[in-house]
Amino acid sequence: VCIHRVRSCSSIRFIKSKYVCVFDKSALKFSHQQRLFRTSAVSCGQIVQFKLSDIGEGITEVTVKEWYVKEGDSVSQFDSICEVQSDKASVTITSRYDGIIRKLHYSIDDTAFVGKPLVDIEIDASKGVASEEDVVETPPMSHEEHTHQEIKGHKTLATPAVRRLAMENNIKLSEIVGTGKDNRILKEDILNYLAKQTGAILPPSPKAEIVPPLQKTEAVPAAPKDKARKIPVPVSRPVAFSGKDRTEPVTGFQKAMVKTMSAALKIPHFGYSDEVDLTQLVQLREELKPLAEMRGVKLSFMPFFIKAASLGLLQYPILNASLDENCQNVTYKASHNIGVAMDTEQGLIVPNVKNVQVCSVFDIAVELNRLQSLGSAGQLGTSDLTGGTFTLSNIGTIGGTYAKPVILPPEVAIGALGKIQVLPRFNGKGEVFKAQIMNVSWSADHRIIDGATMARFSNLWKSYLENPASMLLDLK
Amino acid sequence: MVLQSLKNCLWLSCVLRTPKACFWSTASGGLIIQSVSNDVYQNLAVEDWIHDHMDLEKQHVLFLWRNSPAVVIGRHQNPWQECNLRLLRQKNIKLARRRSGGGTVYHDLGNINLTFFTTRKKYERMENLKLIVKALKALRPQLDVHVTDRYDILLDRQYKISGTAAKLGRTSAYHHCTLLCNADKFVLSSVLKSPYKGLKSNATPSVPALVKNLFEEDPSLTSEILLDAIAKEYAVQHQMDHHITLINPADETLFPGISNKTKELQTWEWVYGKTPKFSISTCLNMAYKDSVLDVKVNMDVKHGRIEVCNIDLPEQWLPPGLSSELVKGLTGSKFCPNETTTLVTTLLRVCPQDDELHSRWNLLCENMISLM
């Protein structure tokens, strides 16, 4: 039985047994410090039934609504254990003890009774309930944090006065790094911590340097006292890095991305890039922006890019097509439903503007405004997100010049637009002038689209944008 | 006590930096504060902050606040059960989950919120409500208002003008309540009616009640007048200055760490994810071409995510691979129209491009999304 106990006792026993021997009067009979099973057999704690305390207003029963702990978890005094509800009041029950949860007496939605046991907590025989006689240690908050502290040989030591100060200010001792001997938490440490909380500035204390927990587990070297006095650098977690990997299931938006991109992988992509001189378009947009604003619409460059793409697709309809699964048939789509990649908080979505071939630049701007506001509110409907035939991604609004966009099935082409940069270029007379240059990177499905087609489409699109007046000739 | 004055010292050093903070260091008695913000999340964050950080041993606090249109559900409630989420989204009405228990309420600027902060030992809801009734009667003696044993305040013995909720922590507690001055009753009744059918849940249900605005009883009453009257009565009962201090919930120097609390209250995980486990068992009546299809849907939702999903479609209505893809995709996803829309539209990309198939798929998905 003893040996079984040894294994099931968490490593907290190990540290405690070493420590117990040094400090606790009641454990003086143990002269050896090292032997785990000998000392831990006695120091395995007693089970205390933590009863539900009085809620007030004469209430005798409550409903358990949420557990914050489960059996086997370590808790410290004042940690939240569960949430109960009674008659419109939600009550957070906190632990009176440090220890390990051994039993939860109720399930969610059960009725719990005031005065009856709520949880069983195993506390150490060597400690009482918040005893203030000896210098006692505070067990760490969780198993993982504890394991880290065990490795580092770090224990949280504090005098009763300091513990009281921490308790009154609702501070968990494990959150504070002690600067005293053996990393003991001193009053100054609490005050420094409080000062950071309230923003007040306190004069630097003598042992001001915050020393991270030491690597060695043998004799703890004294904190450097004789170095230059420095005001502690405020860090949010002064303890050494204890980052943990975090695994989450892939759901929702991410799952959608996985699906799309896995399908896109089947498409043999080829890329084609070019630069476009938008100097004239920039000027044109400056002139038209106030007109659009008067009509209550924000005019960006996208409506021009989209309309130019549609005009190009009229000449090269294969870029607005779809290849069936067996690569047997190519469907030339009649509508130019041009998708616009949008970045939202949750991830990438691609709503599309329907029937661009019959829309004016202004119509497109109106529709884009609508899609953008729905997109940021997370309220895009299925019809807005389906039926796309061709996509433009304006990654340049975030940054970048060249890109290698991935085609969104069942489409066969996509364009990524870089940011507009002011660069020196030569004009027809050989003079250098300031040009507004944007790079475009196309990707296309090489199964049905060849490089020449892509290049010619790109040239046409580019010519419309470099000389916006030429769009007028072909506008339908 | 030495430690107490130490704390005051720290607050005082705040004072020297920001004059606004001077009221924190009042030695004892009471404190009346009013929020300058109408953002429900910011104001709820103030409650959290005071509950977690203020020492209420020496002083009690009365917090006065009003919100722009929002629906506030209790800690353990189910928003799908309590309100018309579709309507909320359409009308841009915020949804918030508070930390106290109780039922769902609708806030707008015509409703005032009062929070009474005390130590856990001094928690006493009846006293607070009686204080409000006393203030109202002092203002307009002819008002027929009284407190029920359910901690409601009724007008004319039948109309609810105030609802109550409370939060108790280890050392501090707060009791807050609403007071209907001039709220939009039409919007109130439409948003608080849930259209969602087939929900089975152990979440705290709200008890619907007939409501009335104090303004309807006496058009001379405004929110400001009522706030002032209640503050005055509070001041009298706590023997303190009738002085209301304005506070800005966005002020980090006054409330260090409050922006994190505000952020947390707005996360999906808090607002929707804290919904107690529930199940949906319903039948979609889908009108397709000339017939109506009855599609049974069963879902279990835990932490706001779909744990289990069953859709009973007529055989071969959709290619079998596709319907199982839909179920697989929904499982583990948030019970949320936005996330579901993204998922279903994406799934459409990788299935055969067939108009008939697409229209069936869209019909099914639109119906599924309408459940959320």
Short mmCIF file of N, CA and C in Angstrom, two decimals, chain A residues 119-249:
data_model
loop_
_atom_site.label_atom_id
_atom_site.label_comp_id
_atom_site.label_asym_id
_atom_site.label_seq_id
_atom_site.Cartn_x
_atom_site.Cartn_y
_atom_site.Cartn_z
N VAL A 119 -16.46 19.41 -2.14
CA VAL A 119 -15.34 18.67 -2.71
C VAL A 119 -14.50 18.08 -1.58
N ASP A 120 -13.77 17.03 -1.89
CA ASP A 120 -12.78 16.50 -0.96
C ASP A 120 -11.42 16.95 -1.43
N ILE A 121 -10.68 17.56 -0.51
CA ILE A 121 -9.34 18.02 -0.87
C ILE A 121 -8.32 17.30 -0.01
N GLU A 122 -7.29 16.80 -0.65
CA GLU A 122 -6.22 16.16 0.11
C GLU A 122 -5.19 17.22 0.43
N ILE A 123 -5.05 17.48 1.72
CA ILE A 123 -4.05 18.47 2.12
C ILE A 123 -2.93 17.75 2.87
N ASP A 124 -1.80 18.42 3.03
CA ASP A 124 -0.66 17.77 3.68
C ASP A 124 -0.86 17.65 5.16
N ALA A 125 -0.37 16.53 5.70
CA ALA A 125 -0.44 16.34 7.16
C ALA A 125 0.42 17.39 7.84
N SER A 126 1.47 17.82 7.14
CA SER A 126 2.40 18.75 7.77
C SER A 126 1.84 20.16 7.86
N LYS A 127 0.82 20.43 7.14
CA LYS A 127 0.29 21.79 7.15
C LYS A 127 -1.14 21.79 7.66
N GLY A 128 -1.50 22.87 8.27
CA GLY A 128 -2.90 23.03 8.64
C GLY A 128 -3.57 23.91 7.64
N VAL A 129 -4.64 24.52 8.02
CA VAL A 129 -5.34 25.46 7.14
C VAL A 129 -4.72 26.83 7.32
N ALA A 130 -4.01 27.31 6.31
CA ALA A 130 -3.39 28.63 6.37
C ALA A 130 -2.72 28.89 7.71
N SER A 131 -1.90 27.90 8.15
CA SER A 131 -1.24 28.07 9.45
C SER A 131 -0.19 29.15 9.34
N GLU A 132 -0.07 29.93 10.37
CA GLU A 132 0.83 31.07 10.29
C GLU A 132 2.04 30.92 11.20
N GLU A 133 2.19 29.73 11.83
CA GLU A 133 3.27 29.58 12.79
C GLU A 133 4.63 29.54 12.10
N ASP A 134 4.76 28.60 11.14
CA ASP A 134 6.07 28.42 10.53
C ASP A 134 6.16 29.13 9.21
N VAL A 135 7.37 29.14 8.70
CA VAL A 135 7.53 29.59 7.32
C VAL A 135 7.02 28.43 6.49
N VAL A 136 5.93 28.62 5.82
CA VAL A 136 5.36 27.52 5.05
C VAL A 136 5.46 27.82 3.58
N GLU A 137 5.44 26.75 2.82
CA GLU A 137 5.53 26.96 1.38
C GLU A 137 4.14 26.87 0.77
N THR A 138 4.02 27.54 -0.33
CA THR A 138 2.75 27.49 -1.07
C THR A 138 2.92 26.53 -2.23
N PRO A 139 2.09 25.51 -2.32
CA PRO A 139 2.24 24.60 -3.46
C PRO A 139 1.93 25.34 -4.75
N PRO A 140 2.54 24.91 -5.83
CA PRO A 140 2.30 25.59 -7.11
C PRO A 140 0.87 25.38 -7.60
N MET A 141 0.52 26.14 -8.61
CA MET A 141 -0.87 26.24 -9.04
C MET A 141 -1.35 24.98 -9.76
N SER A 142 -0.50 24.40 -10.58
CA SER A 142 -0.99 23.29 -11.40
C SER A 142 0.12 22.27 -11.51
N HIS A 143 -0.21 21.13 -12.02
CA HIS A 143 0.81 20.08 -12.15
C HIS A 143 1.95 20.51 -13.04
N GLU A 144 1.60 21.15 -14.18
CA GLU A 144 2.67 21.50 -15.12
C GLU A 144 3.60 22.52 -14.51
N GLU A 145 2.98 23.55 -13.90
CA GLU A 145 3.81 24.59 -13.32
C GLU A 145 4.67 24.00 -12.22
N HIS A 146 4.04 23.03 -11.50
CA HIS A 146 4.77 22.41 -10.40
C HIS A 146 5.97 21.65 -10.94
N THR A 147 5.75 20.90 -12.01
CA THR A 147 6.85 20.11 -12.57
C THR A 147 8.01 21.03 -12.92
N HIS A 148 7.65 22.18 -13.52
CA HIS A 148 8.68 23.13 -13.87
C HIS A 148 9.42 23.57 -12.62
N GLN A 149 8.68 23.87 -11.57
CA GLN A 149 9.32 24.39 -10.37
C GLN A 149 10.16 23.31 -9.71
N GLU A 150 9.70 22.07 -9.83
CA GLU A 150 10.48 20.99 -9.23
C GLU A 150 11.83 20.91 -9.93
N ILE A 151 11.79 21.00 -11.24
CA ILE A 151 13.02 20.92 -12.00
C ILE A 151 13.96 22.05 -11.62
N LYS A 152 13.37 23.22 -11.43
CA LYS A 152 14.21 24.38 -11.12
C LYS A 152 14.59 24.42 -9.65
N GLY A 153 13.96 23.57 -8.86
CA GLY A 153 14.27 23.59 -7.43
C GLY A 153 13.73 24.82 -6.76
N HIS A 154 12.66 25.37 -7.27
CA HIS A 154 12.14 26.64 -6.75
C HIS A 154 10.95 26.39 -5.86
N LYS A 155 10.98 26.93 -4.68
CA LYS A 155 9.84 26.79 -3.79
C LYS A 155 9.40 28.18 -3.37
N THR A 156 8.17 28.33 -3.11
CA THR A 156 7.66 29.65 -2.74
C THR A 156 7.68 29.79 -1.24
N LEU A 157 8.61 30.57 -0.71
CA LEU A 157 8.73 30.76 0.73
C LEU A 157 8.29 32.16 1.08
N ALA A 158 7.62 32.27 2.23
CA ALA A 158 7.20 33.60 2.67
C ALA A 158 6.85 33.55 4.14
N THR A 159 7.13 34.66 4.84
CA THR A 159 6.77 34.72 6.26
C THR A 159 5.27 34.95 6.38
N PRO A 160 4.70 34.66 7.53
CA PRO A 160 3.26 34.86 7.72
C PRO A 160 2.82 36.28 7.42
N ALA A 161 3.63 37.25 7.80
CA ALA A 161 3.23 38.65 7.55
C ALA A 161 3.14 38.93 6.06
N VAL A 162 4.10 38.38 5.34
CA VAL A 162 4.09 38.58 3.89
C VAL A 162 2.91 37.86 3.26
N ARG A 163 2.63 36.66 3.76
CA ARG A 163 1.49 35.92 3.24
C ARG A 163 0.19 36.67 3.47
N ARG A 164 0.12 37.32 4.65
CA ARG A 164 -1.10 38.06 4.98
C ARG A 164 -1.25 39.24 4.03
N LEU A 165 -0.12 39.90 3.77
CA LEU A 165 -0.13 41.05 2.87
C LEU A 165 -0.59 40.62 1.48
N ALA A 166 -0.10 39.47 1.04
CA ALA A 166 -0.49 38.95 -0.28
C ALA A 166 -1.98 38.61 -0.30
N MET A 167 -2.41 37.96 0.78
CA MET A 167 -3.81 37.51 0.85
C MET A 167 -4.75 38.70 0.80
N GLU A 168 -4.39 39.75 1.54
CA GLU A 168 -5.27 40.91 1.62
C GLU A 168 -5.35 41.65 0.30
N ASN A 169 -4.32 41.46 -0.53
CA ASN A 169 -4.34 42.13 -1.82
C ASN A 169 -4.68 41.18 -2.93
N ASN A 170 -5.19 39.98 -2.54
CA ASN A 170 -5.63 39.01 -3.55
C ASN A 170 -4.54 38.65 -4.53
N ILE A 171 -3.34 38.47 -3.98
CA ILE A 171 -2.21 38.11 -4.85
C ILE A 171 -1.85 36.67 -4.60
N LYS A 172 -1.61 35.93 -5.69
CA LYS A 172 -1.17 34.55 -5.53
C LYS A 172 0.36 34.55 -5.40
N LEU A 173 0.85 33.94 -4.34
CA LEU A 173 2.28 33.96 -4.10
C LEU A 173 3.07 33.34 -5.24
N SER A 174 2.45 32.37 -5.91
CA SER A 174 3.19 31.72 -6.99
C SER A 174 3.43 32.64 -8.17
N GLU A 175 2.73 33.80 -8.18
CA GLU A 175 2.93 34.73 -9.28
C GLU A 175 4.06 35.70 -9.03
N ILE A 176 4.62 35.62 -7.82
CA ILE A 176 5.66 36.60 -7.47
C ILE A 176 7.01 35.89 -7.37
N VAL A 177 8.01 36.51 -7.90
CA VAL A 177 9.36 35.95 -7.76
C VAL A 177 10.00 36.58 -6.53
N GLY A 178 10.47 35.75 -5.63
CA GLY A 178 11.09 36.27 -4.42
C GLY A 178 12.52 36.70 -4.66
N THR A 179 12.92 37.77 -4.00
CA THR A 179 14.30 38.23 -4.17
C THR A 179 15.11 38.00 -2.90
N GLY A 180 14.47 37.34 -1.94
CA GLY A 180 15.19 37.11 -0.68
C GLY A 180 16.01 35.83 -0.75
N LYS A 181 16.51 35.45 0.40
CA LYS A 181 17.33 34.24 0.48
C LYS A 181 16.50 33.02 0.08
N ASP A 182 17.09 32.13 -0.68
CA ASP A 182 16.35 30.96 -1.18
C ASP A 182 15.11 31.37 -1.96
N ASN A 183 15.21 32.48 -2.65
CA ASN A 183 14.06 32.99 -3.43
C ASN A 183 12.83 33.25 -2.59
N ARG A 184 13.07 33.56 -1.31
CA ARG A 184 11.96 33.89 -0.42
C ARG A 184 11.28 35.16 -0.90
N ILE A 185 9.94 35.17 -0.73
CA ILE A 185 9.20 36.36 -1.13
C ILE A 185 9.23 37.36 0.03
N LEU A 186 9.67 38.56 -0.27
CA LEU A 186 9.76 39.59 0.75
C LEU A 186 8.64 40.59 0.59
N LYS A 187 8.48 41.42 1.59
CA LYS A 187 7.44 42.44 1.54
C LYS A 187 7.66 43.35 0.32
N GLU A 188 8.96 43.63 0.02
CA GLU A 188 9.25 44.50 -1.11
C GLU A 188 8.74 43.89 -2.41
N ASP A 189 8.83 42.57 -2.51
CA ASP A 189 8.39 41.90 -3.73
C ASP A 189 6.90 42.09 -3.92
N ILE A 190 6.15 41.99 -2.82
CA ILE A 190 4.70 42.20 -2.90
C ILE A 190 4.42 43.64 -3.31
N LEU A 191 5.14 44.56 -2.68
CA LEU A 191 4.90 45.98 -2.97
C LEU A 191 5.26 46.31 -4.42
N ASN A 192 6.36 45.73 -4.89
CA ASN A 192 6.73 45.95 -6.30
C ASN A 192 5.64 45.46 -7.22
N TYR A 193 5.15 44.28 -6.90
CA TYR A 193 4.07 43.67 -7.71
C TYR A 193 2.84 44.56 -7.70
N LEU A 194 2.49 45.05 -6.51
CA LEU A 194 1.32 45.92 -6.38
C LEU A 194 1.53 47.21 -7.16
N ALA A 195 2.77 47.70 -7.07
CA ALA A 195 3.07 48.96 -7.75
C ALA A 195 2.85 48.82 -9.24
N LYS A 196 3.23 47.68 -9.77
CA LYS A 196 3.01 47.47 -11.20
C LYS A 196 1.54 47.43 -11.50
N GLN A 197 0.76 46.86 -10.57
CA GLN A 197 -0.68 46.77 -10.77
C GLN A 197 -1.32 48.14 -10.78
N THR A 198 -0.90 49.01 -9.88
CA THR A 198 -1.58 50.29 -9.74
C THR A 198 -0.91 51.38 -10.54
N GLY A 199 0.27 51.10 -11.06
CA GLY A 199 0.98 52.11 -11.83
C GLY A 199 1.77 53.07 -10.98
N ALA A 200 1.76 52.88 -9.67
CA ALA A 200 2.54 53.80 -8.83
C ALA A 200 4.01 53.46 -8.93
N ILE A 201 4.84 54.44 -8.66
CA ILE A 201 6.29 54.19 -8.75
C ILE A 201 6.87 54.21 -7.35
N LEU A 202 7.54 53.15 -6.98
CA LEU A 202 8.15 53.09 -5.66
C LEU A 202 9.66 53.24 -5.82
N PRO A 203 10.32 53.78 -4.79
CA PRO A 203 11.78 53.90 -4.88
C PRO A 203 12.40 52.51 -4.92
N PRO A 204 13.53 52.37 -5.60
CA PRO A 204 14.15 51.04 -5.73
C PRO A 204 14.58 50.52 -4.37
N SER A 205 14.32 49.23 -4.14
CA SER A 205 14.70 48.64 -2.85
C SER A 205 16.10 48.07 -2.95
N PRO A 206 16.75 47.82 -1.83
CA PRO A 206 18.15 47.37 -1.82
C PRO A 206 18.37 46.11 -2.66
N LYS A 207 17.52 45.09 -2.47
CA LYS A 207 17.75 43.88 -3.26
C LYS A 207 16.86 43.93 -4.48
N ALA A 208 17.10 44.91 -5.34
CA ALA A 208 16.13 45.21 -6.40
C ALA A 208 16.15 44.24 -7.56
N GLU A 209 17.26 43.58 -7.79
CA GLU A 209 17.35 42.76 -9.01
C GLU A 209 16.46 41.53 -8.93
N ILE A 210 15.65 41.34 -9.94
CA ILE A 210 14.82 40.14 -9.96
C ILE A 210 15.65 39.03 -10.57
N VAL A 211 15.91 37.98 -9.79
CA VAL A 211 16.73 36.88 -10.30
C VAL A 211 15.80 35.73 -10.70
N PRO A 212 15.86 35.28 -11.92
CA PRO A 212 15.00 34.17 -12.33
C PRO A 212 15.40 32.90 -11.59
N PRO A 213 14.46 31.94 -11.44
CA PRO A 213 14.75 30.71 -10.69
C PRO A 213 16.01 30.03 -11.25
N LEU A 214 16.79 29.45 -10.36
CA LEU A 214 18.12 28.94 -10.73
C LEU A 214 18.02 27.56 -11.36
N GLN A 215 18.99 27.25 -12.17
CA GLN A 215 18.99 25.99 -12.90
C GLN A 215 19.38 24.82 -12.01
N LYS A 216 20.26 25.03 -11.05
CA LYS A 216 20.78 23.91 -10.26
C LYS A 216 19.79 23.51 -9.19
N THR A 217 19.82 22.24 -8.84
CA THR A 217 18.95 21.77 -7.76
C THR A 217 19.70 21.59 -6.45
N GLU A 218 21.01 21.75 -6.49
CA GLU A 218 21.72 21.64 -5.20
C GLU A 218 21.71 22.98 -4.49
N ALA A 219 22.66 23.21 -3.61
CA ALA A 219 22.65 24.42 -2.77
C ALA A 219 22.38 25.67 -3.58
N VAL A 220 21.41 26.41 -3.14
CA VAL A 220 21.01 27.63 -3.86
C VAL A 220 22.01 28.74 -3.59
N PRO A 221 22.66 29.28 -4.59
CA PRO A 221 23.60 30.37 -4.34
C PRO A 221 22.84 31.63 -3.95
N ALA A 222 23.47 32.46 -3.15
CA ALA A 222 22.81 33.69 -2.69
C ALA A 222 22.56 34.62 -3.85
N ALA A 223 21.47 35.35 -3.78
CA ALA A 223 21.15 36.31 -4.84
C ALA A 223 22.23 37.37 -4.87
N PRO A 224 22.64 37.79 -6.04
CA PRO A 224 23.73 38.77 -6.12
C PRO A 224 23.36 40.06 -5.41
N LYS A 225 24.04 40.33 -4.29
CA LYS A 225 23.66 41.51 -3.52
C LYS A 225 24.57 42.69 -3.81
N ASP A 226 25.74 42.35 -4.33
CA ASP A 226 26.72 43.42 -4.41
C ASP A 226 26.83 44.05 -5.78
N LYS A 227 25.98 43.63 -6.70
CA LYS A 227 26.04 44.25 -8.02
C LYS A 227 25.43 45.64 -7.94
N ALA A 228 25.56 46.38 -9.05
CA ALA A 228 25.01 47.75 -9.08
C ALA A 228 23.50 47.71 -8.85
N ARG A 229 23.03 48.62 -8.05
CA ARG A 229 21.59 48.66 -7.76
C ARG A 229 20.84 49.10 -8.99
N LYS A 230 19.95 48.25 -9.48
CA LYS A 230 19.17 48.66 -10.65
C LYS A 230 17.68 48.59 -10.31
N ILE A 231 16.92 49.48 -10.88
CA ILE A 231 15.47 49.37 -10.72
C ILE A 231 15.00 48.17 -11.55
N PRO A 232 14.21 47.30 -10.96
CA PRO A 232 13.80 46.09 -11.70
C PRO A 232 13.10 46.45 -13.00
N VAL A 233 13.48 45.72 -14.03
CA VAL A 233 12.81 45.92 -15.32
C VAL A 233 11.43 45.29 -15.25
N PRO A 234 10.39 46.06 -15.48
CA PRO A 234 9.05 45.47 -15.37
C PRO A 234 8.82 44.42 -16.45
N VAL A 235 8.62 43.21 -16.04
CA VAL A 235 8.23 42.17 -17.00
C VAL A 235 6.92 41.58 -16.52
N SER A 236 6.11 41.13 -17.44
CA SER A 236 4.81 40.64 -16.99
C SER A 236 4.92 39.31 -16.28
N ARG A 237 5.84 38.44 -16.69
CA ARG A 237 6.01 37.17 -15.99
C ARG A 237 7.49 37.02 -15.68
N PRO A 238 7.90 37.41 -14.50
CA PRO A 238 9.32 37.40 -14.18
C PRO A 238 9.91 36.00 -14.09
N VAL A 239 9.06 34.99 -13.99
CA VAL A 239 9.58 33.63 -13.92
C VAL A 239 10.15 33.26 -15.29
N ALA A 240 11.13 32.40 -15.31
CA ALA A 240 11.74 32.00 -16.58
C ALA A 240 10.70 31.35 -17.48
N PHE A 241 10.96 31.37 -18.78
CA PHE A 241 10.01 30.90 -19.78
C PHE A 241 9.53 29.49 -19.50
N SER A 242 8.25 29.33 -19.34
CA SER A 242 7.70 28.00 -19.11
C SER A 242 6.62 27.74 -20.14
N GLY A 243 6.88 28.18 -21.39
CA GLY A 243 5.86 28.04 -22.42
C GLY A 243 5.59 26.59 -22.74
N LYS A 244 4.34 26.32 -23.05
CA LYS A 244 3.97 24.95 -23.38
C LYS A 244 3.36 24.95 -24.77
N ASP A 245 3.54 23.85 -25.43
CA ASP A 245 2.85 23.68 -26.71
C ASP A 245 1.36 23.57 -26.44
N ARG A 246 0.59 24.01 -27.41
CA ARG A 246 -0.86 23.98 -27.25
C ARG A 246 -1.47 23.34 -28.48
N THR A 247 -2.22 22.30 -28.29
CA THR A 247 -2.82 21.62 -29.43
C THR A 247 -4.32 21.87 -29.45
N GLU A 248 -4.83 22.28 -30.61
CA GLU A 248 -6.27 22.52 -30.75
C GLU A 248 -6.74 21.79 -31.99
N PRO A 249 -7.99 21.36 -31.98
CA PRO A 249 -8.48 20.72 -33.21
C PRO A 249 -8.68 21.77 -34.30
#
